[in-house]
Amino acid sequence: MQPDVSFAPDVSFVIASYNAEATLDRAIASAIAQKGVSVEIIVVDDQSRDATLDVARAYTGDIVRVVALAKNRGPGGARNAGLDVARGRWIAVLDSDDAVFPGRLAAMISRAEEADAQIAVDNLQVIREDGVVEDAMFPRQYLEGLREISLATYIAGNVVFESKFNLGYLKPIFQRRFLDENRLRYDEQLRIGEDYILFAEALAKGGRCVVEPEIGYAYHIRSGSISRVLELHHVEAMRKADAVFAQTHRMDEAAQVAFARRGRSLRKAASFLAMVQHIKARSPLKAIRTALSDPAAVRHMGMPIAVRLRRVAAQFAVGAGR
């Protein structure tokens, strides 16, 4: 059965999938189970090398719409492909290894529409790979105190390795019309941080974001997930995206202060990751030069990097004497 193109659901779930055959059914089932809202589910297969596409196509077209990309576009590109065909009033991005609780979208949409907001976020339940359920990602009192998230608050909550509560983990829903009218899409050059930039751009464009303090999203920790492996090239791409953001969006004083702090944190992170690369490559002199060029990065990370450098240097000295 083909989907009814005239149907305008309350929510479009966009599930970007890459090698997700083991978890995709769980994500789809949780979207189907939403109560109090009408939904459409869009699964975008990003050139998976496993049976992900077969899992998605096992559902009838009136339940799951499948978009099979001709080439791998990364998480941002796959989500963009889903956004381009979405028909819902609201967009909910759901990671293929995560899930949502049944009342999530009804609660978020209700709160957003009461406040005439274009964005809404809620709390996350952290679930370990072994199935153990951990605490909520954010203390309820913290989210209740926020009520709304401004651009300054959001940037300040995305200071790398410094933010007490990293707001980059939030899973917002967006009013589709707002995204389309402002031509907002994910930056396909980013493999980490694409969520942050889209959210920040939406706030910079005047979007209001309300906070639902209840837990609605099940965040499953998975070893090897790209979101959990930060590498130097990721940080460099994030710094480049931030530079473009600063050139294209106006920020008030509070946002500028937060943005400058985030910029310093990214610079320190880049220096630290460069040192780690040099150590792994057994290049202690390059690591030492990097440390000397940005000593704040070493202090900031709180890592015994000097000890590690001395050990590697000593190993090289021993090797050179043979």
Short mmCIF file of C-alpha atoms in Angstrom, two decimals:
data_model
loop_
_atom_site.label_atom_id
_atom_site.label_comp_id
_atom_site.label_asym_id
_atom_site.label_seq_id
_atom_site.Cartn_x
_atom_site.Cartn_y
_atom_site.Cartn_z
CA MET A 1 0.00 0.00 0.00
CA GLN A 2 1.32 3.43 -0.95
CA PRO A 3 1.19 6.33 1.53
CA ASP A 4 -1.57 8.91 1.14
CA VAL A 5 0.22 11.99 -0.17
CA SER A 6 -2.62 14.23 1.03
CA PHE A 7 -2.21 13.08 4.63
CA ALA A 8 -0.61 15.72 6.88
CA PRO A 9 0.30 13.98 10.15
CA ASP A 10 1.10 15.72 13.39
CA VAL A 11 4.64 14.35 13.40
CA SER A 12 7.17 13.12 10.88
CA PHE A 13 9.74 10.83 12.46
CA VAL A 14 12.98 10.99 10.52
CA ILE A 15 15.20 7.99 11.20
CA ALA A 16 18.60 8.18 9.49
CA SER A 17 20.00 4.65 9.39
CA TYR A 18 23.42 3.24 8.69
CA ASN A 19 24.18 -0.41 9.49
CA ALA A 20 21.33 -0.41 12.00
CA GLU A 21 19.69 -3.78 11.33
CA ALA A 22 19.98 -4.78 15.01
CA THR A 23 18.20 -1.73 16.44
CA LEU A 24 16.00 -0.25 13.70
CA ASP A 25 12.91 -2.31 14.60
CA ARG A 26 13.04 -0.93 18.15
CA ALA A 27 13.17 2.67 16.92
CA ILE A 28 10.32 2.13 14.44
CA ALA A 29 8.16 0.33 17.00
CA SER A 30 8.54 3.20 19.46
CA ALA A 31 7.48 5.71 16.81
CA ILE A 32 4.44 3.60 15.89
CA ALA A 33 3.47 3.43 19.59
CA GLN A 34 3.03 7.21 20.00
CA LYS A 35 -0.26 8.12 21.66
CA GLY A 36 -2.43 11.15 21.02
CA VAL A 37 -0.73 12.17 17.75
CA SER A 38 -0.75 10.99 14.15
CA VAL A 39 2.66 10.06 12.79
CA GLU A 40 4.51 9.19 9.64
CA ILE A 41 7.80 7.33 9.83
CA ILE A 42 10.55 8.02 7.32
CA VAL A 43 13.56 5.72 7.33
CA VAL A 44 16.52 6.95 5.31
CA ASP A 45 19.05 4.25 4.52
CA ASP A 46 22.49 5.83 4.15
CA GLN A 47 24.02 3.10 1.98
CA SER A 48 24.13 0.52 4.76
CA ARG A 49 26.29 -2.55 4.25
CA ASP A 50 24.06 -4.82 6.34
CA ALA A 51 20.34 -5.67 6.18
CA THR A 52 19.09 -2.28 7.37
CA LEU A 53 17.27 -1.59 4.12
CA ASP A 54 15.56 -4.99 4.24
CA VAL A 55 14.38 -4.32 7.81
CA ALA A 56 12.87 -0.98 6.76
CA ARG A 57 11.22 -2.39 3.63
CA ALA A 58 9.61 -5.19 5.63
CA TYR A 59 7.02 -2.63 6.78
CA THR A 60 4.22 -1.64 4.45
CA GLY A 61 4.42 1.76 2.80
CA ASP A 62 1.55 3.16 4.85
CA ILE A 63 3.56 2.53 8.02
CA VAL A 64 7.15 3.29 6.99
CA ARG A 65 8.29 5.38 4.06
CA VAL A 66 11.75 4.29 2.93
CA VAL A 67 14.30 6.54 1.26
CA ALA A 68 17.35 4.65 -0.04
CA LEU A 69 20.21 7.04 -0.75
CA ALA A 70 22.31 6.48 -3.87
CA LYS A 71 25.48 7.38 -1.96
CA ASN A 72 26.50 7.74 1.68
CA ARG A 73 25.78 11.30 2.86
CA GLY A 74 26.47 10.97 6.58
CA PRO A 75 23.99 11.64 9.41
CA GLY A 76 23.25 15.22 8.37
CA GLY A 77 22.71 14.35 4.72
CA ALA A 78 20.49 11.40 5.55
CA ARG A 79 18.36 13.53 7.85
CA ASN A 80 18.10 16.23 5.19
CA ALA A 81 16.79 13.64 2.74
CA GLY A 82 14.12 12.76 5.30
CA LEU A 83 13.25 16.39 5.96
CA ASP A 84 12.80 17.03 2.24
CA VAL A 85 9.98 14.49 1.97
CA ALA A 86 8.38 14.99 5.39
CA ARG A 87 4.75 16.11 5.56
CA GLY A 88 4.18 16.41 9.30
CA ARG A 89 3.49 19.62 11.18
CA TRP A 90 6.38 18.70 13.46
CA ILE A 91 9.70 16.98 12.77
CA ALA A 92 11.10 14.51 15.30
CA VAL A 93 14.56 13.15 14.54
CA LEU A 94 15.01 9.69 16.04
CA ASP A 95 18.39 7.96 15.98
CA SER A 96 18.17 4.42 14.64
CA ASP A 97 19.64 2.94 17.84
CA ASP A 98 17.37 4.89 20.20
CA ALA A 99 13.66 4.90 21.04
CA VAL A 100 10.93 7.23 22.29
CA PHE A 101 8.31 6.71 24.98
CA PRO A 102 4.61 6.58 23.96
CA GLY A 103 3.48 9.96 25.30
CA ARG A 104 6.53 11.93 24.24
CA LEU A 105 5.33 13.78 21.15
CA ALA A 106 1.87 14.63 22.51
CA ALA A 107 3.42 16.23 25.60
CA MET A 108 6.05 18.17 23.66
CA ILE A 109 3.68 19.46 21.00
CA SER A 110 1.14 20.52 23.60
CA ARG A 111 3.75 22.47 25.54
CA ALA A 112 5.15 24.07 22.38
CA GLU A 113 1.80 25.12 20.95
CA GLU A 114 0.64 26.59 24.27
CA ALA A 115 3.72 28.82 24.23
CA ASP A 116 3.61 29.50 20.47
CA ALA A 117 7.09 27.97 20.25
CA GLN A 118 8.71 26.43 17.19
CA ILE A 119 11.04 24.05 19.06
CA ALA A 120 10.64 21.76 22.06
CA VAL A 121 13.02 19.54 24.00
CA ASP A 122 12.63 17.04 26.82
CA ASN A 123 14.68 14.84 29.11
CA LEU A 124 16.49 11.66 28.12
CA GLN A 125 16.73 8.27 29.76
CA VAL A 126 20.23 6.84 29.47
CA ILE A 127 20.37 3.10 28.79
CA ARG A 128 23.66 1.24 28.78
CA GLU A 129 24.62 -1.25 26.11
CA ASP A 130 24.03 -4.10 28.56
CA GLY A 131 20.46 -2.89 29.08
CA VAL A 132 20.99 -1.30 32.49
CA VAL A 133 18.86 1.83 32.86
CA GLU A 134 20.82 4.72 34.31
CA ASP A 135 19.62 8.06 35.66
CA ALA A 136 18.00 10.69 33.50
CA MET A 137 20.56 12.68 31.56
CA PHE A 138 19.45 15.96 33.13
CA PRO A 139 18.13 16.54 36.67
CA ARG A 140 14.44 17.37 36.48
CA GLN A 141 14.91 20.52 38.59
CA TYR A 142 17.52 21.78 36.13
CA LEU A 143 15.14 21.48 33.17
CA GLU A 144 12.24 22.94 35.15
CA GLY A 145 14.44 25.92 35.96
CA LEU A 146 15.27 26.48 32.29
CA ARG A 147 11.64 26.56 31.05
CA GLU A 148 12.92 27.94 27.74
CA ILE A 149 16.30 27.74 26.04
CA SER A 150 17.76 30.88 24.51
CA LEU A 151 20.62 31.00 22.02
CA ALA A 152 23.02 32.12 24.77
CA THR A 153 21.92 29.30 27.08
CA TYR A 154 22.25 26.73 24.33
CA ILE A 155 25.73 27.81 23.27
CA ALA A 156 26.87 27.96 26.90
CA GLY A 157 25.59 24.41 27.31
CA ASN A 158 27.75 23.25 24.42
CA VAL A 159 31.19 24.23 25.68
CA VAL A 160 33.27 21.17 24.88
CA PHE A 161 34.50 19.27 27.97
CA GLU A 162 33.34 22.13 30.22
CA SER A 163 29.54 22.28 30.22
CA LYS A 164 28.09 20.88 33.43
CA PHE A 165 25.06 19.68 31.50
CA ASN A 166 25.82 19.31 27.80
CA LEU A 167 22.74 20.55 25.97
CA GLY A 168 24.07 19.08 22.75
CA TYR A 169 22.50 15.75 23.77
CA LEU A 170 18.99 17.22 23.68
CA LYS A 171 16.73 15.79 20.98
CA PRO A 172 14.55 18.68 19.81
CA ILE A 173 11.42 18.56 17.74
CA PHE A 174 10.98 21.35 15.20
CA GLN A 175 7.95 22.90 13.57
CA ARG A 176 8.42 21.86 9.94
CA ARG A 177 7.05 25.09 8.52
CA PHE A 178 9.60 27.05 10.56
CA LEU A 179 12.47 24.95 9.20
CA ASP A 180 11.25 25.28 5.62
CA GLU A 181 10.52 29.01 5.78
CA ASN A 182 14.01 29.68 7.15
CA ARG A 183 15.68 27.15 4.83
CA LEU A 184 17.19 25.34 7.79
CA ARG A 185 18.88 22.02 7.15
CA TYR A 186 21.72 19.99 8.64
CA ASP A 187 25.31 20.80 7.70
CA GLU A 188 26.32 17.74 5.69
CA GLN A 189 30.03 18.46 6.17
CA LEU A 190 29.74 17.68 9.89
CA ARG A 191 29.80 14.10 11.17
CA ILE A 192 29.71 15.26 14.79
CA GLY A 193 28.03 18.50 15.86
CA GLU A 194 25.49 18.72 13.03
CA ASP A 195 22.66 18.67 15.60
CA TYR A 196 24.21 21.57 17.50
CA ILE A 197 24.53 23.84 14.47
CA LEU A 198 20.96 23.25 13.27
CA PHE A 199 19.55 23.89 16.74
CA ALA A 200 21.69 27.03 17.17
CA GLU A 201 20.66 28.33 13.74
CA ALA A 202 16.99 27.77 14.55
CA LEU A 203 17.37 29.80 17.75
CA ALA A 204 19.33 32.50 15.92
CA LYS A 205 16.48 32.73 13.39
CA GLY A 206 14.09 33.58 16.19
CA GLY A 207 12.78 30.16 17.08
CA ARG A 208 11.48 29.79 20.62
CA CYS A 209 12.37 26.57 22.43
CA VAL A 210 10.31 25.32 25.36
CA VAL A 211 11.42 22.63 27.78
CA GLU A 212 9.35 19.60 28.74
CA PRO A 213 11.04 18.24 31.91
CA GLU A 214 9.57 14.74 31.60
CA ILE A 215 11.64 11.90 30.15
CA GLY A 216 10.52 11.11 26.63
CA TYR A 217 13.60 9.86 24.78
CA ALA A 218 15.53 6.64 25.43
CA TYR A 219 19.19 7.28 24.66
CA HIS A 220 21.02 4.00 24.15
CA ILE A 221 24.77 4.09 24.69
CA ARG A 222 26.48 2.06 21.99
CA SER A 223 30.21 1.42 21.85
CA GLY A 224 31.74 2.63 18.61
CA SER A 225 28.95 5.14 17.97
CA ILE A 226 30.30 8.11 16.03
CA SER A 227 28.77 10.49 18.58
CA ARG A 228 30.99 8.99 21.29
CA VAL A 229 34.31 9.11 19.41
CA LEU A 230 35.65 12.65 19.14
CA GLU A 231 38.64 13.03 16.82
CA LEU A 232 40.72 16.00 15.75
CA HIS A 233 39.14 16.31 12.31
CA HIS A 234 35.70 16.45 13.96
CA VAL A 235 36.77 19.38 16.14
CA GLU A 236 38.34 21.18 13.20
CA ALA A 237 35.11 20.81 11.23
CA MET A 238 33.13 22.13 14.19
CA ARG A 239 35.40 25.17 14.44
CA LYS A 240 34.89 25.87 10.74
CA ALA A 241 31.11 25.55 11.09
CA ASP A 242 31.17 27.91 14.08
CA ALA A 243 33.10 30.49 12.05
CA VAL A 244 30.42 30.37 9.35
CA PHE A 245 27.72 30.65 12.01
CA ALA A 246 29.33 33.81 13.44
CA GLN A 247 29.45 35.38 9.98
CA THR A 248 25.83 34.63 9.10
CA HIS A 249 23.91 35.09 12.36
CA ARG A 250 23.53 37.97 14.78
CA MET A 251 24.09 37.24 18.46
CA ASP A 252 23.24 39.34 21.49
CA GLU A 253 25.91 40.11 24.07
CA ALA A 254 25.19 37.03 26.20
CA ALA A 255 25.34 34.76 23.16
CA GLN A 256 28.61 36.37 22.03
CA VAL A 257 30.18 35.73 25.43
CA ALA A 258 29.06 32.10 25.35
CA PHE A 259 30.23 31.75 21.75
CA ALA A 260 33.70 33.04 22.63
CA ARG A 261 33.93 30.57 25.51
CA ARG A 262 32.87 27.71 23.23
CA GLY A 263 35.49 28.80 20.71
CA ARG A 264 38.22 28.65 23.35
CA SER A 265 37.07 25.19 24.41
CA LEU A 266 37.21 23.93 20.82
CA ARG A 267 40.70 25.34 20.40
CA LYS A 268 41.85 23.59 23.57
CA ALA A 269 40.18 20.37 22.48
CA ALA A 270 41.94 20.55 19.12
CA SER A 271 45.30 21.06 20.83
CA PHE A 272 44.69 18.18 23.20
CA LEU A 273 43.60 15.79 20.44
CA ALA A 274 46.61 16.82 18.35
CA MET A 275 48.86 15.91 21.30
CA VAL A 276 47.14 12.55 21.61
CA GLN A 277 47.67 11.90 17.91
CA HIS A 278 51.38 12.73 18.22
CA ILE A 279 51.75 10.43 21.22
CA LYS A 280 50.01 7.57 19.42
CA ALA A 281 52.28 8.19 16.41
CA ARG A 282 55.27 8.07 18.78
CA SER A 283 56.24 11.64 17.95
CA PRO A 284 57.00 13.11 21.40
CA LEU A 285 58.74 16.22 20.09
CA LYS A 286 55.66 17.22 18.06
CA ALA A 287 53.47 16.54 21.09
CA ILE A 288 55.70 18.69 23.30
CA ARG A 289 55.66 21.54 20.75
CA THR A 290 51.86 21.37 20.65
CA ALA A 291 51.71 21.43 24.45
CA LEU A 292 54.02 24.43 24.60
CA SER A 293 51.98 26.29 21.99
CA ASP A 294 48.79 25.85 24.02
CA PRO A 295 49.60 24.90 27.63
CA ALA A 296 46.09 25.84 28.72
CA ALA A 297 44.80 22.83 26.80
CA VAL A 298 46.79 20.45 28.99
CA ARG A 299 45.65 22.10 32.21
CA HIS A 300 42.10 22.30 30.94
CA MET A 301 41.84 18.59 30.21
CA GLY A 302 43.27 17.64 33.58
CA MET A 303 45.29 14.89 31.97
CA PRO A 304 48.77 13.74 33.08
CA ILE A 305 49.97 14.46 29.57
CA ALA A 306 53.43 15.55 30.64
CA VAL A 307 54.02 12.19 32.32
CA ARG A 308 52.92 10.37 29.19
CA LEU A 309 55.17 12.54 27.05
CA ARG A 310 58.17 11.81 29.26
CA ARG A 311 57.47 8.09 29.09
CA VAL A 312 57.24 8.13 25.30
CA ALA A 313 60.38 10.27 25.05
CA ALA A 314 62.23 7.85 27.36
CA GLN A 315 61.14 4.93 25.19
CA PHE A 316 62.49 6.68 22.14
CA ALA A 317 65.78 7.39 23.90
CA VAL A 318 66.15 3.73 24.80
CA GLY A 319 65.31 2.69 21.26
CA ALA A 320 67.79 5.15 19.78
CA GLY A 321 70.60 3.75 21.99
CA ARG A 322 70.20 0.20 20.67
#
